[in-house]
Amino acid sequence: MSGEGKGRIAHLEGKYVFSYESLFKNKEKEWLLGLSLPIHGEEVLTLGFRDADKSKVQVKGRFFKRLTLNAKREGKQKEIAQLKKVLGKIAVFLKVVDMVRIGDYSCKKGTCGFGKGLSFKFKETKDELNIVFPFDKNHEFFINAKNNSTYYRKVNFTLKDKRRSSMSRQPFALTLIQRDCS
């Protein structure tokens, strides 16, 4: 989860394409995503995942403010709540990754997490990792990571609306393509 590359995010009616650097801070239990956005400059999204197992996630940074301000201006409070929930699911994933990495946690029978609403199903092959989080009655949250080297080079985070076709635009999508992993 630390490295640099290119990315794309689609949320509400906006799409952003960016270069990025990410940093997984073990001691602080934070993941930082620094996005270099054309015209806007560099902005940061910080996810504090220390208490993600208790549904407490710290979300900070100018990029998060940009996404929520756009939604507020458009009167889309539901989408702000949805975005916070998506970021909470990513934080649970990061917490599990951190705990597995240091040997404090093991996943069982294709399931990881911390109980109702904070767990996910996973399937891993030599080339791919697929994760599915329950979200609400109309949505599921997916993480798909493709591996063609010693690390996952492409990671997709997608909130899928079950009522839409798989080819139509989804409520939230973040793609990170890593050039370098540190």
PDB file of C-alpha atoms in Angstrom:
ATOM      1  CA  MET A   1       0.000   0.000   0.000  1.00  0.00           C
ATOM      2  CA  SER A   2       3.056   2.262  -0.201  1.00  0.00           C
ATOM      3  CA  GLY A   3       4.287   3.354  -3.591  1.00  0.00           C
ATOM      4  CA  GLU A   4       3.651   5.643  -6.502  1.00  0.00           C
ATOM      5  CA  GLY A   5       1.816   5.554  -9.767  1.00  0.00           C
ATOM      6  CA  LYS A   6      -1.234   6.801 -11.631  1.00  0.00           C
ATOM      7  CA  GLY A   7      -4.861   6.728 -10.588  1.00  0.00           C
ATOM      8  CA  ARG A   8      -8.435   7.644 -11.357  1.00  0.00           C
ATOM      9  CA  ILE A   9     -11.379   8.357  -9.102  1.00  0.00           C
ATOM     10  CA  ALA A  10     -15.028   8.731 -10.108  1.00  0.00           C
ATOM     11  CA  HIS A  11     -17.492  10.082  -7.560  1.00  0.00           C
ATOM     12  CA  LEU A  12     -20.812  11.833  -8.129  1.00  0.00           C
ATOM     13  CA  GLU A  13     -20.526  13.408 -11.562  1.00  0.00           C
ATOM     14  CA  GLY A  14     -16.806  14.122 -11.310  1.00  0.00           C
ATOM     15  CA  LYS A  15     -13.788  12.209 -12.473  1.00  0.00           C
ATOM     16  CA  TYR A  16     -10.237  12.947 -11.480  1.00  0.00           C
ATOM     17  CA  VAL A  17      -7.112  11.506 -13.084  1.00  0.00           C
ATOM     18  CA  PHE A  18      -3.928  11.915 -11.075  1.00  0.00           C
ATOM     19  CA  SER A  19      -0.419  10.828 -10.262  1.00  0.00           C
ATOM     20  CA  TYR A  20      -0.021   9.677  -6.698  1.00  0.00           C
ATOM     21  CA  GLU A  21       2.276   8.663  -3.912  1.00  0.00           C
ATOM     22  CA  SER A  22       0.954   6.530  -1.091  1.00  0.00           C
ATOM     23  CA  LEU A  23       2.409   5.748   2.292  1.00  0.00           C
ATOM     24  CA  PHE A  24       1.338   3.074   4.765  1.00  0.00           C
ATOM     25  CA  LYS A  25       2.402   4.368   8.185  1.00  0.00           C
ATOM     26  CA  ASN A  26       2.587   1.307  10.445  1.00  0.00           C
ATOM     27  CA  LYS A  27       3.230   3.054  13.751  1.00  0.00           C
ATOM     28  CA  GLU A  28       0.570   5.746  13.282  1.00  0.00           C
ATOM     29  CA  LYS A  29      -1.913   3.297  11.705  1.00  0.00           C
ATOM     30  CA  GLU A  30      -2.554   5.650   8.804  1.00  0.00           C
ATOM     31  CA  TRP A  31      -2.611   5.410   5.044  1.00  0.00           C
ATOM     32  CA  LEU A  32      -1.806   8.579   3.134  1.00  0.00           C
ATOM     33  CA  LEU A  33      -2.655   9.090  -0.501  1.00  0.00           C
ATOM     34  CA  GLY A  34      -1.043  12.182  -2.029  1.00  0.00           C
ATOM     35  CA  LEU A  35      -2.715  13.034  -5.320  1.00  0.00           C
ATOM     36  CA  SER A  36      -1.199  15.370  -7.888  1.00  0.00           C
ATOM     37  CA  LEU A  37      -4.242  16.742  -9.706  1.00  0.00           C
ATOM     38  CA  PRO A  38      -3.875  18.724 -12.929  1.00  0.00           C
ATOM     39  CA  ILE A  39      -4.863  22.363 -12.358  1.00  0.00           C
ATOM     40  CA  HIS A  40      -5.550  21.810  -8.623  1.00  0.00           C
ATOM     41  CA  GLY A  41      -2.048  20.776  -7.505  1.00  0.00           C
ATOM     42  CA  GLU A  42      -1.256  18.290  -4.757  1.00  0.00           C
ATOM     43  CA  GLU A  43      -3.924  17.197  -2.306  1.00  0.00           C
ATOM     44  CA  VAL A  44      -3.878  14.522   0.373  1.00  0.00           C
ATOM     45  CA  LEU A  45      -6.361  11.961   1.656  1.00  0.00           C
ATOM     46  CA  THR A  46      -5.472  10.427   5.029  1.00  0.00           C
ATOM     47  CA  LEU A  47      -7.228   7.366   6.452  1.00  0.00           C
ATOM     48  CA  GLY A  48      -6.552   6.598  10.107  1.00  0.00           C
ATOM     49  CA  PHE A  49      -7.433   2.924  10.607  1.00  0.00           C
ATOM     50  CA  ARG A  50      -6.271   2.292  14.199  1.00  0.00           C
ATOM     51  CA  ASP A  51      -9.858   1.841  15.462  1.00  0.00           C
ATOM     52  CA  ALA A  52     -11.476   0.632  12.219  1.00  0.00           C
ATOM     53  CA  ASP A  53     -12.467  -2.569  14.053  1.00  0.00           C
ATOM     54  CA  LYS A  54     -14.675  -0.341  16.269  1.00  0.00           C
ATOM     55  CA  SER A  55     -16.186   1.546  13.301  1.00  0.00           C
ATOM     56  CA  LYS A  56     -14.045   4.589  14.099  1.00  0.00           C
ATOM     57  CA  VAL A  57     -12.117   5.903  11.128  1.00  0.00           C
ATOM     58  CA  GLN A  58     -10.308   9.208  10.880  1.00  0.00           C
ATOM     59  CA  VAL A  59     -10.578  10.768   7.432  1.00  0.00           C
ATOM     60  CA  LYS A  60      -8.612  13.936   6.796  1.00  0.00           C
ATOM     61  CA  GLY A  61      -7.133  15.932   3.984  1.00  0.00           C
ATOM     62  CA  ARG A  62      -7.903  18.417   1.288  1.00  0.00           C
ATOM     63  CA  PHE A  63      -8.995  15.817  -1.238  1.00  0.00           C
ATOM     64  CA  PHE A  64     -11.649  14.432   1.112  1.00  0.00           C
ATOM     65  CA  LYS A  65     -12.870  18.007   1.658  1.00  0.00           C
ATOM     66  CA  ARG A  66     -13.038  18.517  -2.127  1.00  0.00           C
ATOM     67  CA  LEU A  67     -15.229  15.430  -2.572  1.00  0.00           C
ATOM     68  CA  THR A  68     -17.579  16.314   0.287  1.00  0.00           C
ATOM     69  CA  LEU A  69     -17.852  20.021  -0.631  1.00  0.00           C
ATOM     70  CA  ASN A  70     -18.927  19.113  -4.151  1.00  0.00           C
ATOM     71  CA  ALA A  71     -21.614  16.818  -2.732  1.00  0.00           C
ATOM     72  CA  LYS A  72     -22.806  19.468  -0.237  1.00  0.00           C
ATOM     73  CA  ARG A  73     -23.099  22.074  -3.004  1.00  0.00           C
ATOM     74  CA  GLU A  74     -25.236  19.682  -5.003  1.00  0.00           C
ATOM     75  CA  GLY A  75     -27.392  18.772  -1.973  1.00  0.00           C
ATOM     76  CA  LYS A  76     -26.272  15.138  -2.040  1.00  0.00           C
ATOM     77  CA  GLN A  77     -26.005  14.270   1.660  1.00  0.00           C
ATOM     78  CA  LYS A  78     -26.685  10.597   0.958  1.00  0.00           C
ATOM     79  CA  GLU A  79     -23.582  10.456  -1.239  1.00  0.00           C
ATOM     80  CA  ILE A  80     -21.446  11.989   1.535  1.00  0.00           C
ATOM     81  CA  ALA A  81     -22.614   9.278   3.937  1.00  0.00           C
ATOM     82  CA  GLN A  82     -21.924   6.683   1.234  1.00  0.00           C
ATOM     83  CA  LEU A  83     -18.386   8.048   0.682  1.00  0.00           C
ATOM     84  CA  LYS A  84     -17.655   7.940   4.427  1.00  0.00           C
ATOM     85  CA  LYS A  85     -18.901   4.346   4.552  1.00  0.00           C
ATOM     86  CA  VAL A  86     -16.702   3.393   1.554  1.00  0.00           C
ATOM     87  CA  LEU A  87     -13.667   4.921   3.264  1.00  0.00           C
ATOM     88  CA  GLY A  88     -14.604   3.025   6.434  1.00  0.00           C
ATOM     89  CA  LYS A  89     -14.570  -0.258   4.477  1.00  0.00           C
ATOM     90  CA  ILE A  90     -11.136   0.598   3.046  1.00  0.00           C
ATOM     91  CA  ALA A  91      -9.952   1.322   6.611  1.00  0.00           C
ATOM     92  CA  VAL A  92     -11.177  -2.110   7.795  1.00  0.00           C
ATOM     93  CA  PHE A  93      -9.257  -3.685   4.905  1.00  0.00           C
ATOM     94  CA  LEU A  94      -6.113  -1.719   5.867  1.00  0.00           C
ATOM     95  CA  LYS A  95      -6.461  -2.757   9.514  1.00  0.00           C
ATOM     96  CA  VAL A  96      -6.692  -6.432   8.506  1.00  0.00           C
ATOM     97  CA  VAL A  97      -3.696  -6.082   6.150  1.00  0.00           C
ATOM     98  CA  ASP A  98      -1.673  -4.502   8.961  1.00  0.00           C
ATOM     99  CA  MET A  99      -2.665  -7.164  11.493  1.00  0.00           C
ATOM    100  CA  VAL A 100      -1.950 -10.050   9.096  1.00  0.00           C
ATOM    101  CA  ARG A 101       1.410  -8.485   8.206  1.00  0.00           C
ATOM    102  CA  ILE A 102       2.558  -8.392  11.842  1.00  0.00           C
ATOM    103  CA  GLY A 103       1.087 -11.834  12.632  1.00  0.00           C
ATOM    104  CA  ASP A 104      -1.750 -10.712  14.941  1.00  0.00           C
ATOM    105  CA  TYR A 105      -4.593 -11.959  12.764  1.00  0.00           C
ATOM    106  CA  SER A 106      -5.439 -14.718  10.365  1.00  0.00           C
ATOM    107  CA  CYS A 107      -8.395 -14.943   8.048  1.00  0.00           C
ATOM    108  CA  LYS A 108     -10.575 -18.048   8.161  1.00  0.00           C
ATOM    109  CA  LYS A 109     -12.485 -19.861   5.439  1.00  0.00           C
ATOM    110  CA  GLY A 110     -12.498 -16.946   2.995  1.00  0.00           C
ATOM    111  CA  THR A 111     -13.643 -14.386   5.587  1.00  0.00           C
ATOM    112  CA  CYS A 112     -11.730 -11.607   7.338  1.00  0.00           C
ATOM    113  CA  GLY A 113     -12.794  -8.767   9.569  1.00  0.00           C
ATOM    114  CA  PHE A 114     -14.275  -7.891  12.905  1.00  0.00           C
ATOM    115  CA  GLY A 115     -17.850  -9.121  13.060  1.00  0.00           C
ATOM    116  CA  LYS A 116     -21.154  -7.903  11.662  1.00  0.00           C
ATOM    117  CA  GLY A 117     -20.743  -5.073   9.160  1.00  0.00           C
ATOM    118  CA  LEU A 118     -16.966  -5.045   9.570  1.00  0.00           C
ATOM    119  CA  SER A 119     -16.124  -8.278   7.761  1.00  0.00           C
ATOM    120  CA  PHE A 120     -15.476  -9.180   4.148  1.00  0.00           C
ATOM    121  CA  LYS A 121     -15.246 -12.237   1.930  1.00  0.00           C
ATOM    122  CA  PHE A 122     -12.063 -12.792  -0.025  1.00  0.00           C
ATOM    123  CA  LYS A 123     -10.668 -15.079  -2.679  1.00  0.00           C
ATOM    124  CA  GLU A 124      -6.991 -15.058  -3.582  1.00  0.00           C
ATOM    125  CA  THR A 125      -5.273 -16.716  -6.516  1.00  0.00           C
ATOM    126  CA  LYS A 126      -1.664 -16.360  -7.626  1.00  0.00           C
ATOM    127  CA  ASP A 127      -2.624 -13.438  -9.917  1.00  0.00           C
ATOM    128  CA  GLU A 128      -5.527 -11.753  -8.167  1.00  0.00           C
ATOM    129  CA  LEU A 129      -7.196 -10.834  -4.890  1.00  0.00           C
ATOM    130  CA  ASN A 130     -10.964 -10.258  -4.791  1.00  0.00           C
ATOM    131  CA  ILE A 131     -12.728  -8.847  -1.750  1.00  0.00           C
ATOM    132  CA  VAL A 132     -16.459  -8.248  -1.286  1.00  0.00           C
ATOM    133  CA  PHE A 133     -17.901  -6.175   1.557  1.00  0.00           C
ATOM    134  CA  PRO A 134     -21.630  -6.120   2.247  1.00  0.00           C
ATOM    135  CA  PHE A 135     -22.769  -2.501   2.117  1.00  0.00           C
ATOM    136  CA  ASP A 136     -26.542  -2.041   2.067  1.00  0.00           C
ATOM    137  CA  LYS A 137     -29.483  -3.672   0.310  1.00  0.00           C
ATOM    138  CA  ASN A 138     -28.659  -2.012  -3.034  1.00  0.00           C
ATOM    139  CA  HIS A 139     -24.846  -1.926  -2.967  1.00  0.00           C
ATOM    140  CA  GLU A 140     -21.727  -4.028  -2.510  1.00  0.00           C
ATOM    141  CA  PHE A 141     -18.187  -2.756  -2.119  1.00  0.00           C
ATOM    142  CA  PHE A 142     -15.431  -4.533  -4.056  1.00  0.00           C
ATOM    143  CA  ILE A 143     -11.664  -4.456  -3.887  1.00  0.00           C
ATOM    144  CA  ASN A 144      -9.884  -6.146  -6.767  1.00  0.00           C
ATOM    145  CA  ALA A 145      -6.085  -6.325  -6.891  1.00  0.00           C
ATOM    146  CA  LYS A 146      -4.166  -7.691  -9.860  1.00  0.00           C
ATOM    147  CA  ASN A 147      -0.700  -9.109  -9.398  1.00  0.00           C
ATOM    148  CA  ASN A 148       1.871  -9.402 -12.151  1.00  0.00           C
ATOM    149  CA  SER A 149       5.031  -8.979 -10.079  1.00  0.00           C
ATOM    150  CA  THR A 150       6.025  -9.243  -6.416  1.00  0.00           C
ATOM    151  CA  TYR A 151       3.214  -6.828  -5.435  1.00  0.00           C
ATOM    152  CA  TYR A 152      -0.285  -5.906  -6.577  1.00  0.00           C
ATOM    153  CA  ARG A 153       0.192  -3.464  -9.449  1.00  0.00           C
ATOM    154  CA  LYS A 154      -3.434  -2.488 -10.008  1.00  0.00           C
ATOM    155  CA  VAL A 155      -6.013  -2.065  -7.257  1.00  0.00           C
ATOM    156  CA  ASN A 156      -9.660  -1.172  -7.876  1.00  0.00           C
ATOM    157  CA  PHE A 157     -12.022  -0.020  -5.130  1.00  0.00           C
ATOM    158  CA  THR A 158     -15.608   0.007  -6.435  1.00  0.00           C
ATOM    159  CA  LEU A 159     -18.987   0.660  -4.860  1.00  0.00           C
ATOM    160  CA  LYS A 160     -21.368  -1.284  -7.086  1.00  0.00           C
ATOM    161  CA  ASP A 161     -25.044  -0.501  -7.317  1.00  0.00           C
ATOM    162  CA  LYS A 162     -26.764  -3.876  -7.823  1.00  0.00           C
ATOM    163  CA  ARG A 163     -29.603  -2.145  -9.683  1.00  0.00           C
ATOM    164  CA  ARG A 164     -27.280  -0.936 -12.466  1.00  0.00           C
ATOM    165  CA  SER A 165     -25.681  -2.993 -15.191  1.00  0.00           C
ATOM    166  CA  SER A 166     -22.037  -3.809 -14.663  1.00  0.00           C
ATOM    167  CA  MET A 167     -21.134  -1.613 -17.636  1.00  0.00           C
ATOM    168  CA  SER A 168     -22.842   1.535 -16.305  1.00  0.00           C
ATOM    169  CA  ARG A 169     -21.175   4.123 -14.123  1.00  0.00           C
ATOM    170  CA  GLN A 170     -21.046   3.161 -10.446  1.00  0.00           C
ATOM    171  CA  PRO A 171     -21.443   5.537  -7.441  1.00  0.00           C
ATOM    172  CA  PHE A 172     -17.743   5.345  -6.498  1.00  0.00           C
ATOM    173  CA  ALA A 173     -14.644   3.950  -8.176  1.00  0.00           C
ATOM    174  CA  LEU A 174     -10.968   4.402  -7.330  1.00  0.00           C
ATOM    175  CA  THR A 175      -8.229   2.773  -9.398  1.00  0.00           C
ATOM    176  CA  LEU A 176      -4.555   2.851  -8.403  1.00  0.00           C
ATOM    177  CA  ILE A 177      -1.915   1.580 -10.825  1.00  0.00           C
ATOM    178  CA  GLN A 178       1.449   1.306  -9.108  1.00  0.00           C
ATOM    179  CA  ARG A 179       4.675   1.887 -10.978  1.00  0.00           C
ATOM    180  CA  ASP A 180       6.850   1.483  -7.911  1.00  0.00           C
ATOM    181  CA  CYS A 181       6.225  -0.214  -4.592  1.00  0.00           C
ATOM    182  CA  SER A 182       8.235   0.854  -1.549  1.00  0.00           C
TER     183      SER A 182
END
